[in-house]
Amino acid sequence: MADDKKSKSAGVWPTVKPFVNGGASGMLATCVIQPIDMVKVRIQLGQGSAAHVTRTMLKEEGLGAFYKGLSAGLLRQATYTTARLGSFKILTNKAIEANEGKPLPLYQKALCGLTAGAIGASVGSPADLALIRMQADATLPAAQRRNYKNAFHALYRILADEGVLALWKGAGPTVVRAMALNMGMLASYDQSVEFFKDNLGFGEASTVLAASMVSGFFASACSLPFDYVKTQIQKMQPDAEGKFPYSGSLDCSMKTLKAGGPFKFYTGFPVYCVRIAPHVMMTWIFLNQIQKVEKSYGL
């Protein structure tokens, strides 16, 4: 009986483990990156350069402003990153089995990354909306502020005021952006680990660090245009006549292209890159450390 119970738990843990590890590593990385993320959102909302935004926030709102929306950020990682990293591990394991244990070609890793990104974004979209709303709230005139207390209060208010489907407002661009980001992040990391370890003979620590840097770059380069559109859609408000500035992500893309050209989509790229790449790097580094601890305990 005890053996059956042990066998059952041993069967459940390997399945759950990649999801638990993914969520934990993402949440730890978010605690470090949250202040940079706040500055990035303010720049995208047109409040000036990184230095100007940082000075203004410190002067007018204090240090706590940099951690506004942390609860939503952690909730987002607990849903989005748990789902995407867990799904990617499951998908790649299945693909390797189908490939008779041989390493996967890059296009198969990219497909796994695209799928994992779509799954993660669908699960994490409500928390992502709450995070964007909370971060953008301080930039609105006092009369238009929503004054959310925390992520759960934001979700409750959105649910009560706008209905269930509003929780997935902007989910289309969120999913597309996540697919682009995860294709860049997940496929390039796995490919880089193989290259640095097998071809260049790097040690474990240097392999993880180098592959994380490559992964962070490709995640940033692939996803910023989609992130820009997603942010514009999620933070838009109706005018006096109740009309929204954009009818959807395609309309937002076309109007942005017409108004500012293709480089408008890369508004805030240096800060976005500084924010995305370290988050990606720290997620992989934390994940590697978590796996090492688990291995030392025989988990």
Short mmCIF file of C-alpha atoms in Angstrom, two decimals:
data_model
loop_
_atom_site.label_atom_id
_atom_site.label_comp_id
_atom_site.label_asym_id
_atom_site.label_seq_id
_atom_site.Cartn_x
_atom_site.Cartn_y
_atom_site.Cartn_z
CA MET A 1 0.00 0.00 0.00
CA ALA A 2 2.81 2.40 0.98
CA ASP A 3 4.71 1.41 -2.18
CA ASP A 4 1.63 2.15 -4.31
CA LYS A 5 1.31 5.56 -2.67
CA LYS A 6 5.02 6.29 -3.21
CA SER A 7 4.79 5.15 -6.84
CA LYS A 8 1.74 7.37 -7.42
CA SER A 9 3.45 10.48 -5.96
CA ALA A 10 6.61 9.68 -7.93
CA GLY A 11 4.43 9.62 -11.06
CA VAL A 12 2.72 12.94 -10.28
CA TRP A 13 5.84 14.95 -9.31
CA PRO A 14 7.73 14.65 -12.63
CA THR A 15 4.64 16.00 -14.41
CA VAL A 16 4.05 18.87 -11.95
CA LYS A 17 7.74 19.71 -11.41
CA PRO A 18 8.41 21.76 -14.59
CA PHE A 19 5.33 23.91 -13.84
CA VAL A 20 6.33 24.49 -10.20
CA ASN A 21 9.93 25.26 -11.16
CA GLY A 22 8.90 27.59 -13.97
CA GLY A 23 6.53 29.61 -11.78
CA ALA A 24 9.02 29.88 -8.90
CA SER A 25 11.89 31.05 -11.14
CA GLY A 26 9.66 33.62 -12.88
CA MET A 27 8.39 35.05 -9.58
CA LEU A 28 11.92 35.38 -8.15
CA ALA A 29 13.08 37.16 -11.33
CA THR A 30 10.08 39.54 -11.19
CA CYS A 31 10.95 40.70 -7.67
CA VAL A 32 14.29 41.93 -9.03
CA ILE A 33 13.01 43.38 -12.33
CA GLN A 34 9.78 45.15 -11.25
CA PRO A 35 11.28 48.70 -10.96
CA ILE A 36 12.69 48.55 -14.52
CA ASP A 37 9.33 47.29 -15.78
CA MET A 38 7.58 50.30 -14.22
CA VAL A 39 9.93 52.71 -16.03
CA LYS A 40 9.42 50.83 -19.32
CA VAL A 41 5.62 51.18 -19.12
CA ARG A 42 5.86 54.92 -18.34
CA ILE A 43 8.16 55.47 -21.36
CA GLN A 44 5.72 53.62 -23.62
CA LEU A 45 2.93 55.86 -22.28
CA GLY A 46 4.94 58.86 -23.51
CA GLN A 47 6.27 60.31 -20.24
CA GLY A 48 9.84 60.90 -21.48
CA SER A 49 13.24 59.24 -21.27
CA ALA A 50 14.31 56.60 -18.73
CA ALA A 51 16.26 59.16 -16.66
CA HIS A 52 13.38 61.69 -16.70
CA VAL A 53 10.77 59.07 -15.75
CA THR A 54 12.96 57.73 -12.91
CA ARG A 55 13.58 61.23 -11.47
CA THR A 56 9.90 62.19 -11.73
CA MET A 57 8.72 58.98 -10.05
CA LEU A 58 11.19 59.37 -7.17
CA LYS A 59 10.35 63.04 -6.66
CA GLU A 60 6.55 62.87 -6.99
CA GLU A 61 5.63 59.35 -5.87
CA GLY A 62 8.54 57.99 -3.82
CA LEU A 63 10.40 54.70 -3.93
CA GLY A 64 7.21 52.66 -3.47
CA ALA A 65 6.04 53.73 -6.96
CA PHE A 66 8.63 51.43 -8.53
CA TYR A 67 6.95 48.42 -6.90
CA LYS A 68 3.38 49.42 -7.72
CA GLY A 69 1.74 46.43 -9.34
CA LEU A 70 4.17 43.89 -7.80
CA SER A 71 1.26 41.71 -6.65
CA ALA A 72 -0.06 41.63 -10.23
CA GLY A 73 3.45 40.91 -11.54
CA LEU A 74 3.82 37.97 -9.17
CA LEU A 75 0.32 36.71 -10.01
CA ARG A 76 1.18 36.96 -13.71
CA GLN A 77 4.34 34.87 -13.22
CA ALA A 78 2.43 32.36 -11.08
CA THR A 79 0.02 31.83 -14.01
CA TYR A 80 1.86 32.79 -17.24
CA THR A 81 5.39 31.53 -16.53
CA THR A 82 4.16 28.44 -14.70
CA ALA A 83 2.11 27.51 -17.77
CA ARG A 84 4.64 28.44 -20.49
CA LEU A 85 7.81 26.89 -18.99
CA GLY A 86 5.92 23.83 -17.80
CA SER A 87 4.25 23.39 -21.21
CA PHE A 88 7.55 23.86 -23.05
CA LYS A 89 9.25 21.16 -20.99
CA ILE A 90 6.37 18.72 -21.53
CA LEU A 91 6.18 19.50 -25.27
CA THR A 92 9.94 19.17 -25.86
CA ASN A 93 10.07 15.93 -23.86
CA LYS A 94 7.27 14.48 -26.03
CA ALA A 95 9.00 15.71 -29.20
CA ILE A 96 12.35 14.16 -28.11
CA GLU A 97 10.54 10.85 -27.47
CA ALA A 98 9.03 11.02 -30.96
CA ASN A 99 12.52 11.85 -32.30
CA GLU A 100 13.92 8.66 -30.68
CA GLY A 101 15.89 10.57 -28.05
CA LYS A 102 17.88 12.71 -30.52
CA PRO A 103 18.24 16.50 -29.97
CA LEU A 104 15.47 18.51 -31.62
CA PRO A 105 16.16 20.68 -34.67
CA LEU A 106 15.70 24.43 -34.13
CA TYR A 107 12.37 24.67 -35.99
CA GLN A 108 10.81 22.03 -33.69
CA LYS A 109 12.03 23.94 -30.61
CA ALA A 110 10.57 27.13 -32.12
CA LEU A 111 7.20 25.40 -32.64
CA CYS A 112 7.25 24.15 -29.03
CA GLY A 113 8.08 27.71 -27.91
CA LEU A 114 5.22 29.21 -29.96
CA THR A 115 2.73 26.71 -28.52
CA ALA A 116 3.98 27.14 -24.94
CA GLY A 117 3.75 30.94 -25.31
CA ALA A 118 0.14 30.74 -26.51
CA ILE A 119 -0.83 28.44 -23.61
CA GLY A 120 0.92 30.61 -21.03
CA ALA A 121 -0.56 33.87 -22.33
CA SER A 122 -4.10 32.49 -22.42
CA VAL A 123 -3.81 31.46 -18.76
CA GLY A 124 -1.98 34.62 -17.66
CA SER A 125 -3.90 37.28 -19.63
CA PRO A 126 -6.17 38.46 -16.75
CA ALA A 127 -3.16 39.01 -14.45
CA ASP A 128 -1.31 40.76 -17.28
CA LEU A 129 -4.25 43.15 -17.77
CA ALA A 130 -4.34 43.89 -14.03
CA LEU A 131 -0.59 44.61 -14.07
CA ILE A 132 -0.82 47.07 -17.01
CA ARG A 133 -3.85 48.84 -15.46
CA MET A 134 -2.12 49.21 -12.08
CA GLN A 135 1.11 50.52 -13.63
CA ALA A 136 -0.71 52.99 -15.92
CA ASP A 137 -3.09 54.23 -13.21
CA ALA A 138 -0.73 56.84 -11.72
CA THR A 139 -0.27 58.43 -15.16
CA LEU A 140 -3.99 59.23 -15.53
CA PRO A 141 -5.74 62.42 -14.37
CA ALA A 142 -7.10 62.02 -10.81
CA ALA A 143 -10.71 61.79 -12.02
CA GLN A 144 -9.91 58.89 -14.36
CA ARG A 145 -7.82 56.82 -11.93
CA ARG A 146 -9.14 53.40 -11.01
CA ASN A 147 -7.25 53.26 -7.68
CA TYR A 148 -6.80 49.50 -7.52
CA LYS A 149 -5.44 48.35 -4.13
CA ASN A 150 -3.79 45.15 -5.41
CA ALA A 151 -4.01 42.59 -8.20
CA PHE A 152 -7.01 40.77 -6.76
CA HIS A 153 -8.88 44.04 -6.21
CA ALA A 154 -8.11 44.99 -9.84
CA LEU A 155 -9.44 41.64 -11.11
CA TYR A 156 -12.56 41.96 -8.92
CA ARG A 157 -13.24 45.52 -10.17
CA ILE A 158 -12.72 44.58 -13.83
CA LEU A 159 -15.05 41.61 -13.35
CA ALA A 160 -17.72 43.70 -11.57
CA ASP A 161 -17.53 46.81 -13.79
CA GLU A 162 -16.78 45.35 -17.22
CA GLY A 163 -17.80 41.67 -17.14
CA VAL A 164 -15.97 38.34 -17.38
CA LEU A 165 -14.79 38.77 -20.98
CA ALA A 166 -13.05 42.05 -20.06
CA LEU A 167 -10.47 39.96 -18.16
CA TRP A 168 -9.23 38.88 -21.59
CA LYS A 169 -9.26 42.40 -23.07
CA GLY A 170 -6.24 42.65 -25.32
CA ALA A 171 -5.76 38.86 -25.09
CA GLY A 172 -5.24 38.64 -28.87
CA PRO A 173 -2.11 40.83 -28.93
CA THR A 174 -1.02 39.35 -25.57
CA VAL A 175 -1.06 35.83 -27.01
CA VAL A 176 0.67 36.89 -30.26
CA ARG A 177 3.36 38.79 -28.30
CA ALA A 178 3.87 35.81 -25.97
CA MET A 179 4.22 33.45 -28.93
CA ALA A 180 6.89 35.71 -30.47
CA LEU A 181 8.73 36.19 -27.16
CA ASN A 182 8.70 32.51 -26.22
CA MET A 183 9.74 31.37 -29.68
CA GLY A 184 12.78 33.66 -29.32
CA MET A 185 13.42 32.89 -25.66
CA LEU A 186 12.84 29.14 -25.35
CA ALA A 187 14.15 27.87 -28.68
CA SER A 188 17.31 30.03 -28.58
CA TYR A 189 18.09 28.98 -24.99
CA ASP A 190 17.92 25.26 -25.72
CA GLN A 191 19.90 25.70 -28.95
CA SER A 192 22.51 27.87 -27.21
CA VAL A 193 22.97 25.38 -24.34
CA GLU A 194 23.75 22.66 -26.90
CA PHE A 195 26.14 24.98 -28.79
CA PHE A 196 28.06 26.35 -25.79
CA LYS A 197 28.25 23.01 -23.98
CA ASP A 198 28.89 20.58 -26.85
CA ASN A 199 30.68 22.75 -29.44
CA LEU A 200 32.63 25.19 -27.26
CA GLY A 201 33.06 23.02 -24.16
CA PHE A 202 31.74 25.60 -21.66
CA GLY A 203 31.19 24.58 -18.03
CA GLU A 204 27.70 24.50 -16.49
CA ALA A 205 27.69 28.02 -14.99
CA SER A 206 29.16 29.73 -18.08
CA THR A 207 26.81 27.75 -20.36
CA VAL A 208 23.73 28.88 -18.42
CA LEU A 209 24.95 32.50 -18.34
CA ALA A 210 25.88 32.68 -22.04
CA ALA A 211 22.72 30.86 -23.21
CA SER A 212 20.60 33.13 -20.98
CA MET A 213 22.11 36.24 -22.62
CA VAL A 214 21.38 34.92 -26.12
CA SER A 215 17.87 33.95 -25.01
CA GLY A 216 17.23 37.42 -23.55
CA PHE A 217 18.33 39.17 -26.74
CA PHE A 218 16.10 37.10 -29.03
CA ALA A 219 13.14 37.38 -26.63
CA SER A 220 13.47 41.21 -26.72
CA ALA A 221 14.00 41.51 -30.47
CA CYS A 222 11.06 39.27 -31.35
CA SER A 223 8.50 40.68 -28.92
CA LEU A 224 8.78 44.49 -28.56
CA PRO A 225 6.50 45.49 -31.49
CA PHE A 226 3.78 43.19 -30.15
CA ASP A 227 4.35 44.46 -26.59
CA TYR A 228 3.90 48.06 -27.75
CA VAL A 229 0.55 47.30 -29.43
CA LYS A 230 -0.61 45.19 -26.46
CA THR A 231 0.15 48.03 -24.01
CA GLN A 232 -1.71 50.59 -26.14
CA ILE A 233 -4.80 48.35 -26.38
CA GLN A 234 -4.90 47.46 -22.69
CA LYS A 235 -4.50 51.00 -21.34
CA MET A 236 -6.85 52.81 -23.80
CA GLN A 237 -9.92 54.60 -22.44
CA PRO A 238 -13.02 55.93 -24.24
CA ASP A 239 -13.24 59.64 -25.07
CA ALA A 240 -16.15 61.93 -24.11
CA GLU A 241 -18.36 60.28 -26.75
CA GLY A 242 -17.53 56.79 -25.47
CA LYS A 243 -15.38 55.96 -28.51
CA PHE A 244 -12.09 54.06 -28.09
CA PRO A 245 -9.01 55.26 -30.02
CA TYR A 246 -8.42 51.80 -31.54
CA SER A 247 -10.89 49.15 -32.68
CA GLY A 248 -8.33 46.37 -32.20
CA SER A 249 -4.68 45.40 -32.45
CA LEU A 250 -4.59 45.60 -36.28
CA ASP A 251 -6.14 49.09 -36.21
CA CYS A 252 -3.63 50.12 -33.52
CA SER A 253 -0.75 48.73 -35.61
CA MET A 254 -1.85 50.57 -38.77
CA LYS A 255 -2.44 53.90 -36.99
CA THR A 256 0.92 53.62 -35.19
CA LEU A 257 2.69 52.81 -38.47
CA LYS A 258 1.02 55.76 -40.21
CA ALA A 259 1.73 58.20 -37.37
CA GLY A 260 5.31 57.27 -36.48
CA GLY A 261 6.61 54.71 -38.97
CA PRO A 262 8.02 51.24 -38.14
CA PHE A 263 10.46 52.56 -35.52
CA LYS A 264 7.52 53.76 -33.39
CA PHE A 265 6.98 50.11 -32.43
CA TYR A 266 10.47 50.13 -30.92
CA THR A 267 9.73 53.05 -28.58
CA GLY A 268 11.65 52.42 -25.37
CA PHE A 269 13.72 49.60 -26.92
CA PRO A 270 16.86 50.15 -24.77
CA VAL A 271 14.83 50.04 -21.53
CA TYR A 272 12.68 47.17 -22.85
CA CYS A 273 15.83 45.21 -23.71
CA VAL A 274 17.35 46.03 -20.32
CA ARG A 275 14.14 44.84 -18.68
CA ILE A 276 13.36 41.75 -20.78
CA ALA A 277 16.89 40.34 -21.16
CA PRO A 278 17.76 40.36 -17.41
CA HIS A 279 14.34 38.90 -16.55
CA VAL A 280 14.88 36.11 -19.06
CA MET A 281 18.45 35.59 -17.81
CA MET A 282 17.43 35.52 -14.15
CA THR A 283 14.51 33.20 -14.88
CA TRP A 284 16.91 30.67 -16.46
CA ILE A 285 19.53 31.15 -13.71
CA PHE A 286 16.95 30.75 -10.91
CA LEU A 287 15.49 27.73 -12.74
CA ASN A 288 18.95 26.16 -12.98
CA GLN A 289 19.58 26.75 -9.24
CA ILE A 290 16.15 25.35 -8.27
CA GLN A 291 16.84 22.22 -10.34
CA LYS A 292 20.27 21.81 -8.66
CA VAL A 293 18.67 22.06 -5.17
CA GLU A 294 16.00 19.53 -6.14
CA LYS A 295 18.66 17.18 -7.49
CA SER A 296 20.65 17.42 -4.24
CA TYR A 297 17.49 16.39 -2.33
CA GLY A 298 16.70 13.62 -4.81
CA LEU A 299 13.53 15.29 -6.09
#
